[in-house]
Structure formats: structure tokens, C-alpha cells
CSV table of C-alpha atoms in Angstrom, one decimal:
chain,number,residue,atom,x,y,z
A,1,UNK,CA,-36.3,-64.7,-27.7
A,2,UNK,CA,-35.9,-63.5,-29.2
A,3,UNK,CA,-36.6,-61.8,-33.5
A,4,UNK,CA,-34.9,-61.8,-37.6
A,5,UNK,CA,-37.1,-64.0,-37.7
A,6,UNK,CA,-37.4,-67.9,-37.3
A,7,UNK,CA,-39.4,-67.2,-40.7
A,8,UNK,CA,-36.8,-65.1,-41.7
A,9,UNK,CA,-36.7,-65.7,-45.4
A,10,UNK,CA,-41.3,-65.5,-45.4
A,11,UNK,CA,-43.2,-62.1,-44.4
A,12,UNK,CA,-42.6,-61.5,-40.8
A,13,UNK,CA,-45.1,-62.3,-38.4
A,14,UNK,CA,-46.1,-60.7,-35.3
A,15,UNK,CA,-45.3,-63.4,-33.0
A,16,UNK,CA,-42.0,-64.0,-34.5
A,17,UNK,CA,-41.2,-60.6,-33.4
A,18,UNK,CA,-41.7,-61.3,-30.1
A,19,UNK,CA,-39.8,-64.6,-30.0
A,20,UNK,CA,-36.8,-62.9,-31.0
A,21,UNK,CA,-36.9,-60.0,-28.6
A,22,UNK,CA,-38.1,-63.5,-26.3
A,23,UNK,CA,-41.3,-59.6,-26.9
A,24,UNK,CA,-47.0,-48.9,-25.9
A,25,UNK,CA,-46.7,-47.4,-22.9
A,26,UNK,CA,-48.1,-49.1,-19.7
A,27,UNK,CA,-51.7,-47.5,-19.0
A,28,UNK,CA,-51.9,-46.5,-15.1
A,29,UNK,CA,-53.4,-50.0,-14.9
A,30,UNK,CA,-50.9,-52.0,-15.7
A,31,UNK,CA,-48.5,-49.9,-13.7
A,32,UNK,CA,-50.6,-50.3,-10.1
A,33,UNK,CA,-50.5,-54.1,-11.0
A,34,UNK,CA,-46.8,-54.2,-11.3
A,35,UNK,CA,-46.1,-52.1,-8.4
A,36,UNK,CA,-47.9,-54.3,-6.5
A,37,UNK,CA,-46.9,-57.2,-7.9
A,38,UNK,CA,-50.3,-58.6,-7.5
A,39,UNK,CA,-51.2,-62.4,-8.1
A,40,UNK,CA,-53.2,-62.7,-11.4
A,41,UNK,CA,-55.8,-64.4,-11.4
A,42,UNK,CA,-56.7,-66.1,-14.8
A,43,UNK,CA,-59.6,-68.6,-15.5
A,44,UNK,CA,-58.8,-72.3,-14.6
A,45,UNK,CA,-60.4,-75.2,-15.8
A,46,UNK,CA,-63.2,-78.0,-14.0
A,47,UNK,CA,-61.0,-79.8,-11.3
A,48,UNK,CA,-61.6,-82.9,-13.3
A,49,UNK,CA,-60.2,-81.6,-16.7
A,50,UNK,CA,-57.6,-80.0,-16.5
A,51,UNK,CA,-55.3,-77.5,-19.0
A,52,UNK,CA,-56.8,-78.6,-22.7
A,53,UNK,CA,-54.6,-81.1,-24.4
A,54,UNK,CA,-54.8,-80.2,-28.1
A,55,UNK,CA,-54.6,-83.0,-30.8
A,56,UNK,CA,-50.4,-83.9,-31.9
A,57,UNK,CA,-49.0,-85.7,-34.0
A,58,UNK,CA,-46.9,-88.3,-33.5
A,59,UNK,CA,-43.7,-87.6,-34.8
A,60,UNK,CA,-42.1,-88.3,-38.6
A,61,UNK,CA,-38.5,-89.3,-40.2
A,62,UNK,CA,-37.2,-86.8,-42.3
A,63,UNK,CA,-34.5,-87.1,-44.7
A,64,UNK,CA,-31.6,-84.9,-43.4
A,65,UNK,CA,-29.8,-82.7,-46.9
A,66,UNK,CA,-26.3,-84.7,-47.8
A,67,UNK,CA,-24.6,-81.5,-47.1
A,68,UNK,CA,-26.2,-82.1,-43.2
A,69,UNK,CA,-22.9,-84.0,-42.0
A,70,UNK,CA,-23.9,-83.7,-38.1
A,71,UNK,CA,-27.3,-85.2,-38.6
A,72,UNK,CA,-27.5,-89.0,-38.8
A,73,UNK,CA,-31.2,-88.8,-38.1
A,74,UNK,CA,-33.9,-85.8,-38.1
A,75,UNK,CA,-37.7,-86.1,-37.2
A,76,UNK,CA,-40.3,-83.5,-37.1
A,77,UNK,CA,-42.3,-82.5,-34.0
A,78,UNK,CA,-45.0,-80.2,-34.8
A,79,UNK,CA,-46.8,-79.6,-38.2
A,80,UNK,CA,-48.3,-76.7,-39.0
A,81,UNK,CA,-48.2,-73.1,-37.4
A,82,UNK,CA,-45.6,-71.4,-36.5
A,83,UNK,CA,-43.5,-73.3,-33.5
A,84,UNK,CA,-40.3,-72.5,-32.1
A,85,UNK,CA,-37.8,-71.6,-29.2
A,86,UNK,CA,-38.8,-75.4,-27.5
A,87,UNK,CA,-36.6,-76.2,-24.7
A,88,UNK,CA,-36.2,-79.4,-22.7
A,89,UNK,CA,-37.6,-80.4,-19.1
A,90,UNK,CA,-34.8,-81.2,-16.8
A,91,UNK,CA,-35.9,-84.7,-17.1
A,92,UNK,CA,-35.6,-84.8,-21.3
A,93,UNK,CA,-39.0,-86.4,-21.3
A,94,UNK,CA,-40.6,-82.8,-22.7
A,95,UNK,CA,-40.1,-80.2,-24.0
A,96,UNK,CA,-41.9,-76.7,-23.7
A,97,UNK,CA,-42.6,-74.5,-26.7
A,98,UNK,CA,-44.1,-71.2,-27.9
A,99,UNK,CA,-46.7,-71.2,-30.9
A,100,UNK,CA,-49.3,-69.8,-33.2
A,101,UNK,CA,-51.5,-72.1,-34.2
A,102,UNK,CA,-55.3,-72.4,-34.6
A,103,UNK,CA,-57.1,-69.6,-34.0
A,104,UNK,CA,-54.6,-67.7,-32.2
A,105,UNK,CA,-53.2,-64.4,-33.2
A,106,UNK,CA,-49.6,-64.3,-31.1
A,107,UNK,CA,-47.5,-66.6,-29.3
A,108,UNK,CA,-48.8,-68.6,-26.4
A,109,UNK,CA,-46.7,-71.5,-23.7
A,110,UNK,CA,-47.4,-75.5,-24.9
A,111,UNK,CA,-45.7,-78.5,-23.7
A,112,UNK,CA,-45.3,-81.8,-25.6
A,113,UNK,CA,-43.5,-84.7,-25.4
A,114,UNK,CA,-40.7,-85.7,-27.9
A,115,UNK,CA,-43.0,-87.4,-30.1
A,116,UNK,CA,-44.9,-84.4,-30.3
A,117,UNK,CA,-47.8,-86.0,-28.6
A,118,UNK,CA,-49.9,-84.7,-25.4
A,119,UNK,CA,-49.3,-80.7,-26.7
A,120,UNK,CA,-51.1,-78.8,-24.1
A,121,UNK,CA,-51.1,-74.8,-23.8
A,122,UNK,CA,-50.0,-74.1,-20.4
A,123,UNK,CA,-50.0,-70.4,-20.8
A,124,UNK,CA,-52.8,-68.5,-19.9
A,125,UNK,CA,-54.2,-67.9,-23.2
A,126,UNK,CA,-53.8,-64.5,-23.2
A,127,UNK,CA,-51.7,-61.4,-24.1
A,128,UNK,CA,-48.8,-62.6,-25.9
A,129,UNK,CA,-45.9,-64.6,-24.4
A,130,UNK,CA,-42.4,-65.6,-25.0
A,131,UNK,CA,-39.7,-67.7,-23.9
A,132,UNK,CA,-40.5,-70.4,-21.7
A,133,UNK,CA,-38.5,-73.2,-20.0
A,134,UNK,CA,-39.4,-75.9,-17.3
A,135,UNK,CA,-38.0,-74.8,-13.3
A,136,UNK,CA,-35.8,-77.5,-12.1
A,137,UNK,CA,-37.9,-80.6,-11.2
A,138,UNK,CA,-40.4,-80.7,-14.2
A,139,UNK,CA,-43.2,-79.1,-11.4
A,140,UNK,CA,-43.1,-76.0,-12.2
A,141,UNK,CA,-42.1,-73.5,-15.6
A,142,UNK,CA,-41.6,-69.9,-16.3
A,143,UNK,CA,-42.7,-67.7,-19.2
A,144,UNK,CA,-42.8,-64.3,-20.3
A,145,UNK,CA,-46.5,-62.9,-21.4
A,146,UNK,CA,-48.4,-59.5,-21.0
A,147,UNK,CA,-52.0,-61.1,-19.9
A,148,UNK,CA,-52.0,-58.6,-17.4
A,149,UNK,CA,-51.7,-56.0,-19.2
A,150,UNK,CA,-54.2,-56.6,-22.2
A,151,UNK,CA,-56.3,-59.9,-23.6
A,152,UNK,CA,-55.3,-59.2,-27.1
A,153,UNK,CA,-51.6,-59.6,-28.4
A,154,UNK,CA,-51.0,-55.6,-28.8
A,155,UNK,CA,-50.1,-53.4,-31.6
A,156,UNK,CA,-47.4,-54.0,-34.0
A,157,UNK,CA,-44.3,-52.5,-34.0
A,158,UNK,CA,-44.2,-49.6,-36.2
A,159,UNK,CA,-43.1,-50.8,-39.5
A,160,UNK,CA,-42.2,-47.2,-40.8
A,161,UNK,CA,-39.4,-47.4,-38.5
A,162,UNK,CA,-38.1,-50.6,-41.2
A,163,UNK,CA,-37.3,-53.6,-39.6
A,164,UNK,CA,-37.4,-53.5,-35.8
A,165,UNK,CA,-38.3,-55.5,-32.9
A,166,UNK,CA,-40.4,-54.0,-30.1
A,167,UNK,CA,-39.1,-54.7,-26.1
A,168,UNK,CA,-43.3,-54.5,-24.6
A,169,UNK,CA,-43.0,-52.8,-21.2
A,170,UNK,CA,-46.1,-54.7,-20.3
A,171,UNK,CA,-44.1,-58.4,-20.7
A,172,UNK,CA,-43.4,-59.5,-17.1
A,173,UNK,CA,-41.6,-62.9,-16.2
A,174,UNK,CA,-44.1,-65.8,-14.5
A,175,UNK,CA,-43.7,-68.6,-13.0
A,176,UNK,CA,-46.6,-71.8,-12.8
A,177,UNK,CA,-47.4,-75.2,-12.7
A,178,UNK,CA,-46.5,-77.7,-15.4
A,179,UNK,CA,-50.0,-77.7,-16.4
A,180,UNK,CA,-50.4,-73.7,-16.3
A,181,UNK,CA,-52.2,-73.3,-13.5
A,182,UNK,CA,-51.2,-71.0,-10.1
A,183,UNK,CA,-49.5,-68.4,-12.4
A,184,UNK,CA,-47.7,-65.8,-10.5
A,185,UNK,CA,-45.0,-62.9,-11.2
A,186,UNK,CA,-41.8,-63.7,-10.7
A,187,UNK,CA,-40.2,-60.6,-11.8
A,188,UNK,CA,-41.5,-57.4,-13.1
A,189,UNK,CA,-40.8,-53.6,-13.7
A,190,UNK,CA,-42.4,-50.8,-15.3
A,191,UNK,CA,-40.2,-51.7,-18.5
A,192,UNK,CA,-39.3,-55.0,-20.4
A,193,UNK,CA,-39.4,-57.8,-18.4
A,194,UNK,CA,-38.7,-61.6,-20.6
A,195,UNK,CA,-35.9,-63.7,-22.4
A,196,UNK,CA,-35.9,-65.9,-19.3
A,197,UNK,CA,-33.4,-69.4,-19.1
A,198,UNK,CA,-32.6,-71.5,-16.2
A,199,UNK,CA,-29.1,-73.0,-15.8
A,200,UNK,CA,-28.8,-76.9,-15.9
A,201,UNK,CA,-27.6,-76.5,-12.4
A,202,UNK,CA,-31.2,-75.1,-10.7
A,203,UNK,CA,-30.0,-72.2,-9.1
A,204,UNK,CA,-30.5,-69.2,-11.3
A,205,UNK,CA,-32.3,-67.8,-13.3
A,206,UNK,CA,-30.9,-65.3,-16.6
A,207,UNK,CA,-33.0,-62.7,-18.4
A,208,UNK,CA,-33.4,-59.3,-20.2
A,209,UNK,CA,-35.0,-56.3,-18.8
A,210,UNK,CA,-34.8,-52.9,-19.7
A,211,UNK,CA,-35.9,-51.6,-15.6
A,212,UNK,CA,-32.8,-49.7,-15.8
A,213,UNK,CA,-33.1,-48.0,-19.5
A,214,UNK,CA,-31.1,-49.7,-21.8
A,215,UNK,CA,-32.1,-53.5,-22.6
A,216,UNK,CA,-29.2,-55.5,-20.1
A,217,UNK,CA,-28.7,-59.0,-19.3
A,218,UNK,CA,-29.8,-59.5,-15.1
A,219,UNK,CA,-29.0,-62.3,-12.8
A,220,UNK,CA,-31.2,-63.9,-10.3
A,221,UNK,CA,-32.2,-66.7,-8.1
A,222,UNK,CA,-34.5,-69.3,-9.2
A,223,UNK,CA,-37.1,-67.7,-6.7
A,224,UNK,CA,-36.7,-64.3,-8.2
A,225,UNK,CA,-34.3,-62.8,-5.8
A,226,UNK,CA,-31.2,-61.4,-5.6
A,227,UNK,CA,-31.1,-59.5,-9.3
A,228,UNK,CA,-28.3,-58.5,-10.3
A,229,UNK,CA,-27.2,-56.4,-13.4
A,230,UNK,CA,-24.2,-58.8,-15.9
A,231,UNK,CA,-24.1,-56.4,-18.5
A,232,UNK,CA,-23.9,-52.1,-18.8
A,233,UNK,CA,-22.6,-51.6,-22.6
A,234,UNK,CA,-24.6,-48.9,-24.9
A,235,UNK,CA,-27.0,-51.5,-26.6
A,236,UNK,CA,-29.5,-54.5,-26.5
A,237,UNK,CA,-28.1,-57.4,-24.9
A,238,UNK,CA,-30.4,-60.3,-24.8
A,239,UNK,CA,-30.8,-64.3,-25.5
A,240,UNK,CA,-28.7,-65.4,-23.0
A,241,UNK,CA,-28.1,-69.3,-22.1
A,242,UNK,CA,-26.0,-71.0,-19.5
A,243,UNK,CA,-23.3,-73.8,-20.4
A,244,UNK,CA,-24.4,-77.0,-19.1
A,245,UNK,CA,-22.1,-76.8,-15.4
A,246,UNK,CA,-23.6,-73.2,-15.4
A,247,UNK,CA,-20.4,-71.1,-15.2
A,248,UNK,CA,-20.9,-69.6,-18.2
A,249,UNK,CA,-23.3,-67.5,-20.2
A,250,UNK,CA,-23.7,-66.9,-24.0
A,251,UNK,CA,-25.6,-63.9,-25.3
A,252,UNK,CA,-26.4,-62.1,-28.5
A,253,UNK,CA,-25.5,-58.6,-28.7
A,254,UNK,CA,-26.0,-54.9,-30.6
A,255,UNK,CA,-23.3,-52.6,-29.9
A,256,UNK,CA,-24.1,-49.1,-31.9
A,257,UNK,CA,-20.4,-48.1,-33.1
A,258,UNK,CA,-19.9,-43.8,-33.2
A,259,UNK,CA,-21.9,-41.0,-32.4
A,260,UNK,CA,-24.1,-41.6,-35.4
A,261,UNK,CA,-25.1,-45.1,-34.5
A,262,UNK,CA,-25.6,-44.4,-30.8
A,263,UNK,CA,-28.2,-41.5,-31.5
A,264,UNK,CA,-30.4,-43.8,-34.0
A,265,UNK,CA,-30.3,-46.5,-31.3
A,266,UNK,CA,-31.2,-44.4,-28.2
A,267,UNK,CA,-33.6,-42.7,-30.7
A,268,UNK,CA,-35.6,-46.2,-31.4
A,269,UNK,CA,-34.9,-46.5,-27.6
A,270,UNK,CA,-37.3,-43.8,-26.6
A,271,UNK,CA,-40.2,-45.6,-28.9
A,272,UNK,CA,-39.7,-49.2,-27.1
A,273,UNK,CA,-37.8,-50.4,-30.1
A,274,UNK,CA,-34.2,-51.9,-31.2
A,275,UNK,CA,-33.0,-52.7,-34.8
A,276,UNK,CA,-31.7,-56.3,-34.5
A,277,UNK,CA,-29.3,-56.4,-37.9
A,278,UNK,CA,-25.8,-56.8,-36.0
A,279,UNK,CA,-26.0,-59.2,-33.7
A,280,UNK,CA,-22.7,-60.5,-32.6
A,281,UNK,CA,-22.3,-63.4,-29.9
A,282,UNK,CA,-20.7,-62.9,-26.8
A,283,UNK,CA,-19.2,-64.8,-23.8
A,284,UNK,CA,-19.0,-64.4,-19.8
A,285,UNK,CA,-19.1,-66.3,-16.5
A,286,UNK,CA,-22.1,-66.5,-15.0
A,287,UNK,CA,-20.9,-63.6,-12.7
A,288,UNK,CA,-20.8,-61.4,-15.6
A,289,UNK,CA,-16.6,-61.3,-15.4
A,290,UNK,CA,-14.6,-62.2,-18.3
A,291,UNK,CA,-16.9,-61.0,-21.5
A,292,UNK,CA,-15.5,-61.4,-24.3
A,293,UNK,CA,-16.7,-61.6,-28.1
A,294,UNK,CA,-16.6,-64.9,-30.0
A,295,UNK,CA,-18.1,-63.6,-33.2
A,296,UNK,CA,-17.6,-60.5,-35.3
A,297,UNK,CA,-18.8,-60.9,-39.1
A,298,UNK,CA,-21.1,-58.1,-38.9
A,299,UNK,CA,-24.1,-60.9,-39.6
A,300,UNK,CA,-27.6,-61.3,-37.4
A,301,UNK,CA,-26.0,-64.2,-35.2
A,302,UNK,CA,-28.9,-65.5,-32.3
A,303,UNK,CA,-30.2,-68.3,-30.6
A,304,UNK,CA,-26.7,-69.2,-29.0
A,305,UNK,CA,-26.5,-72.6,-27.1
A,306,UNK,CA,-23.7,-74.4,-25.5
A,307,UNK,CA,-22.8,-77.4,-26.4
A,308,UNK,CA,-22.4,-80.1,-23.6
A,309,UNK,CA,-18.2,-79.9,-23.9
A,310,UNK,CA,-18.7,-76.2,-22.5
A,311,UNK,CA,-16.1,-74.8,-25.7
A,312,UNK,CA,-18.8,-74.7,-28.8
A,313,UNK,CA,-21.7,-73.1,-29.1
A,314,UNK,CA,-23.9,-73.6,-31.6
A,315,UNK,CA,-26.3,-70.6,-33.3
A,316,UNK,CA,-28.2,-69.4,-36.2
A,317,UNK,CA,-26.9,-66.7,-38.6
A,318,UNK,CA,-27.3,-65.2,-41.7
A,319,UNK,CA,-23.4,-65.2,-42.5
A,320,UNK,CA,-22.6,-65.3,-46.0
A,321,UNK,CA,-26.0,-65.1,-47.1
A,322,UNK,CA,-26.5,-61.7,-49.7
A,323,UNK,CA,-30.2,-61.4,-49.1
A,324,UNK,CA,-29.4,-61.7,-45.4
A,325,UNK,CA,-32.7,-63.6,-45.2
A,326,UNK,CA,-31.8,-66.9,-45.1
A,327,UNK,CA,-30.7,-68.6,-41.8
A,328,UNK,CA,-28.8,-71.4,-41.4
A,329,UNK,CA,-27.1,-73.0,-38.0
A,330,UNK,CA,-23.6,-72.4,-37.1
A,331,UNK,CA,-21.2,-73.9,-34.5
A,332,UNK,CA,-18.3,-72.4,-33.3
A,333,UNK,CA,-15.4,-73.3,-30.8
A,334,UNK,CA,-15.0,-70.5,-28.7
A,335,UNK,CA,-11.8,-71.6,-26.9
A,336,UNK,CA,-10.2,-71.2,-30.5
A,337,UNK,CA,-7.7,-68.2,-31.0
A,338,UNK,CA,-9.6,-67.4,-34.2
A,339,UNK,CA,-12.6,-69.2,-34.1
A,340,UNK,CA,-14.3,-69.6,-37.1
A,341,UNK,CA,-18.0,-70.9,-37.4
A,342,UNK,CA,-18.7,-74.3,-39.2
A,343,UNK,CA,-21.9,-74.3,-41.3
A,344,UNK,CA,-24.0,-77.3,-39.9
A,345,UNK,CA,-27.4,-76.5,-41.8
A,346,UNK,CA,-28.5,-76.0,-45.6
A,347,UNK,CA,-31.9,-75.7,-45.8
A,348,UNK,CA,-32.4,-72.8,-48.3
A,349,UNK,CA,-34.9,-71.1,-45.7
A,350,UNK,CA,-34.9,-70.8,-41.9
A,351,UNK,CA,-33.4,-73.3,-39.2
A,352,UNK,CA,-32.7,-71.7,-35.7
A,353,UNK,CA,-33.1,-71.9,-32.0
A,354,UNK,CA,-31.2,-74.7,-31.2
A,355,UNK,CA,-30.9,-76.7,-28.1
A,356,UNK,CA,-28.5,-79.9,-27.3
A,357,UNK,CA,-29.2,-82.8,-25.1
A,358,UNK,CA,-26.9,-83.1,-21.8
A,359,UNK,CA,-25.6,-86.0,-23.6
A,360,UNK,CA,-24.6,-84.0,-27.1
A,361,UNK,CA,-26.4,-86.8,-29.0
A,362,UNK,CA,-29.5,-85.0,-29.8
A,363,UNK,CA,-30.4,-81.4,-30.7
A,364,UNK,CA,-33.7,-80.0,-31.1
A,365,UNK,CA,-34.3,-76.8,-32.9
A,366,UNK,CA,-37.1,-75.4,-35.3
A,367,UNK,CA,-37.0,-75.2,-39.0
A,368,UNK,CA,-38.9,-73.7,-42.3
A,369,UNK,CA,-38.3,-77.2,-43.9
A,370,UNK,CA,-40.9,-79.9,-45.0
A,371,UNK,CA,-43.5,-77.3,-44.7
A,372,UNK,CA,-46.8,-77.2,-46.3
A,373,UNK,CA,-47.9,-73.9,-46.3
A,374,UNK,CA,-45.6,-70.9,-46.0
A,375,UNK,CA,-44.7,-68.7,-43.1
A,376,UNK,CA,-44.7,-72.5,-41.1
A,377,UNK,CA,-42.1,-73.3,-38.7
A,378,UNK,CA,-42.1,-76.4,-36.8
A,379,UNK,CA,-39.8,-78.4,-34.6
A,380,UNK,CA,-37.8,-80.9,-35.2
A,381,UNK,CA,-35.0,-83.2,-33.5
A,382,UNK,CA,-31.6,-84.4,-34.9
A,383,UNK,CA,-29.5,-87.4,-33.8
A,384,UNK,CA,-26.1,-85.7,-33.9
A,385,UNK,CA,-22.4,-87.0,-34.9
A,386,UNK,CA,-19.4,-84.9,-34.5
């Protein structure tokens, strides 16, 4: 979801790799499964017990910085790990999450409330997953994750290649109870299957594959059917989130520019991979009409979300930062002739993945701030003022 990194500024970590890319060939195995798009069974828990509620804490008042004009309030989530890309219920009353915590190697599904009590891992505890978000009703949620595929969380991407994220074939898009349980595919192919959001409306569901070849944006309905292709530029197109009356989508971008560019990216193509250090935003209706580009300062710009006015969207970017490793949120009015991003952020390290209330008077999103040990990212929530 996907990643730079949401520890962008610390050594990158496996899972944050996969959160960006919301992230090796498929054995013979793994392709039978997906061509018959079997149910996967996982282990589930005694009747009386449940999906295993892990110990929270409840959450803590932070001091926002005084350059942090937006924020009259901020309070911290999680503590500890690495935490990030946590999205609402429909409801507001949770919010689901993807984190490395504990003993775990990669990214797996928890939910929590927004005192950061009650976080329970509702993924299957295997593989490695990504991008996760409730199904309208609070009932039900859906989540990338290879489990079927392999128990452990895969090889690295290969870091002779310099910095690049790697699209797993093996990740296929699920859908389960709140609590994890009944987990079945909801959409797969023999390629990259993840980067799934729901629009505020219920009705569909957006999402990256690369079934086709090149990584696209795809449209579908919230039971998996009717897929449709959005996007069919040369380049990865990914992170996609619907404006709150779900007419429109917002989407990060790489577009390789001349023959030179186009041959390195098709080259990393053939290896699974994509090198994420242009990433422009871009704009469409939700029938993939209309795109247009909102931002074009040759930065990393990801993690796009509407705000609830449906004209800004607000983002993470390096812009204007010479190492190009510190991130910083952004917003932007994209009904603007020229719009120009407004800095909402300072912290000298990593703040990203952002997500507003309906109401615009709350947004969540995960930082590097207030942490104790480095390479920790946690989540936090910010009353907001415009």
C-alpha cells in the first residue's frame, strides 16, 4: 500500500516494502490453488475463544510541533513495532491496521478501537499481508496476504537492483469476518493481486493487479465481480482511494518518460519489481474517465486521501526534502488551476498514510514520532482545523 517507506528516513524493512506496493514465481502449487480459487482453510480458534486479543494500550496526548497549524490535538494509538496503513470501519468505532510487532517477521491484519485498546490479529497469521479495510457494515473485511502460497513472509526483494519494491504474484485479495475467521478469495490471478479500498458508498471495490502484465488500477463490485480495467498507461499505477460520495478516485503513479526509462522499467518488470522514486498523484471518476494529474514535482508523492469536501486530498511526499528521505504530509486542492501542495507536517522523520473522518474533524495516519526505539512507526489521530 503501498512502499518509500513509512520508515523512510530508518533502514527499510521488509514489511514496509510490502505496505507500500499494499506487497518469486508461483510454484505449480500455488498456481492449481488460484485456478481453482479454492477456499483456504486456516486454523481457527476453540468456539469459546475466539481470534487472540493482544494487550493495547490505551491511548496518549501528544504535543502536536508549533509549525503543525491543522492539528489542535494529536494522540498516539499504538506503541511499539511498526504500525501503519489503519483505516476506519464504516461505523468510526475501529479501525483496521497492518503491523509487525512481537515475534512476527512481516505484516499481518489487527483491528483496534480508537483508543488503541481490544487489538486483535484478524489475519491469518500467515504469509505476509497488506492493505486491509472493513466491507461495508463492520461484519466483514478484506485484506491482501499470500498464506496460500507459503507460511513464512518470502524472500526479499533483490537489493542489488537498489531500491525497489517487489509486486508478489502469490498476494491474492480475501475477504472474512471481523474477527478473521471464514477467510476466502475474493479475487485472484496468477500475478499481483492487493492494494484493495472500498468506497464510502458500499458498492465497489478498487485495487492493483498486474493479471494483465503491467501493474493497473481494476474496478469491481463489493462481491468480487464485474472487474474492470481504470487504467492502461506504461507504468505502476497503484494506491488508489475513493472521494467520500465515491465518484472519484485518487492514485499514485510511475510513468517511465523515453525509450530509456521504459526499457529499465519493463526490465524490473520481468523480475516482479518496480522502482517507486517518481510517484506523481493522479485524478479520475470512478469510471476511470477524466484522469488527469494533480501533482508533478518529480517527488515520491503516496498515500493519497480525499478530504470530505471532495477538492483536497491530502498525501505524504518527500518534496523539498534533499536527502529525499524524509516524509512529511501534504494537502493539495485539486480543483485549483495550479495547485500547489501546503506542508501540514514537520516531524523531521516519517508521517504518512493518512485517512480523514466523514466529518473532516479527525485524521488518522501513522508517524516515526514519539518513538522509542528506531525503525517504530505507530498510529496516531489528529483533531483537525482548517
Amino acid at each position: 500500500m503501498s512502499a518509500l517507506t513509512r520508515a523512510a528516513v530508518l533502514p527499510l524493512s521488509l514489511s514496509l516494502l510490502t505496505s507500500f506496493a499494499c506487497k518469486d514465481q508461483v510454484d505449480a502449487k500455488v498456481e492449481e490453488a488460484k485456478a481453482k480459487h479454492d477456499y483456504v482453510e486456516t486454523p481457527k480458534p476453540p468456539p469459546d475463544e475466539g481470534p487472540p486479543v493482544m494487550k493495547g494500550h490505551t491511548a496518549i496526548e501528544r504535543e502536536p510541533l508549533a509549525e503543525e497549524r491543522h492539528f489542535a490535538k494529536l494522540r498516539q494509538l499504538t506503541f511499539g513495532g511498526e504500525n501503519a496503513e489503519a483505516y476506519l470501519s464504516f461505523s468510526e468505532e475501529k479501525l483496521i491496521f497492518q503491523s509487525t510487532r512481537d515475534d512476527l517477521k512481516c505484516d499481518q491484519i489487527f483491528t483496534m478501537d480508537l483508543q488503541g485498546n481490544d487489538v486483535t490479529m484478524v489475519s491469518t497469521g500467515k504469509g505476509r499481508t497488506t492493505c486491509a479495510y472493513f466491507l461495508p457494515g463492520d461484519e466483514r473485511i478484506v485484506y491482501a496476504s499470500t498464506h496460500a502460497a507459503a507460511d513464512d513472509c518470502l524472500a526479499n526483494p533483490d537489493r542489488s537492483k537498489g531500491y525497489v519494491w517487489k509486486l508478489y504474484d502469490e498476494f491474492d485479495i480475501y475477504v472474512a469476518n471481523a474477527d478473521g475467521s471464514d477467510p476466502k478469495v475474493l479475487s485472484a490471478s496468477p500475478g499481483y493481486d492487493a492494494e484493495a479500498t472500498v468506497s464510502p458508498k458500499g458498492d465497489k471495490i478498487v485495487f492493483t493487479s498486474t493479471r494483465d502484465g503491467d501493474p493497473e488500477l481494476y474496478l469491481m463490485d463489493i462481491d468480487g465481480q464485474n472487474v474492470q480495467r481504470l487504467t492502461d498507461a506504461p507504468g505502476y499505477d497503484g494506491g488508489a482511494f475513493f472521494s467520500l460520495d465515491g465518484s472519484k478516485i485518487v492514485w499514485r503513479a510511475n510513468r517511465p518518460e523515453g525509450e530509456e526509462e521504459l526499457a529499465k522499467y519493463q526490465e524490473l518488470r520481468t523480475e516482479g519489481l518496480v522502482r517507486p522514486t517518481a510517484l506523481e498523484l493522479m485524478v479520475m471518476n470512478a469510471d476511470g474517465s477524466d484522469k488527469r494529474v494533480i501533482t508533478d514535482n518529480g517527488a515520491a508523492n503516496f498515500g493519497p486521501f480525499w478530504h470530505p469536501d471532495g477538492k483536497r486530498v491530502i498525501f505524504s511526499s518527500n518534496l523539498g526534502e534533499e536527502s529525499g528521505r524524509e516524509f512529511d504530509l501534504f494537502i493539495i486542492d485539486t480543483t485549483a488551476e495550479k495547485p500547489e501542495p501546503e506542508q501540514v507536517t514537520h516531524s523531521p522523520e516519517f508521517d504518512g498514510f493518512p485517512m480523514f473522518t466523514r466529518d473532516g474533524k479527525q485524521l488518522i495516519f501513522a508517524s516515526n514520532r514519539d518513538h522509542e526505539k528506531d525503525g517504530e512507526t505507530n498510529v496516531f489521530v489528529a483533531d483537525w482545523v482548517d
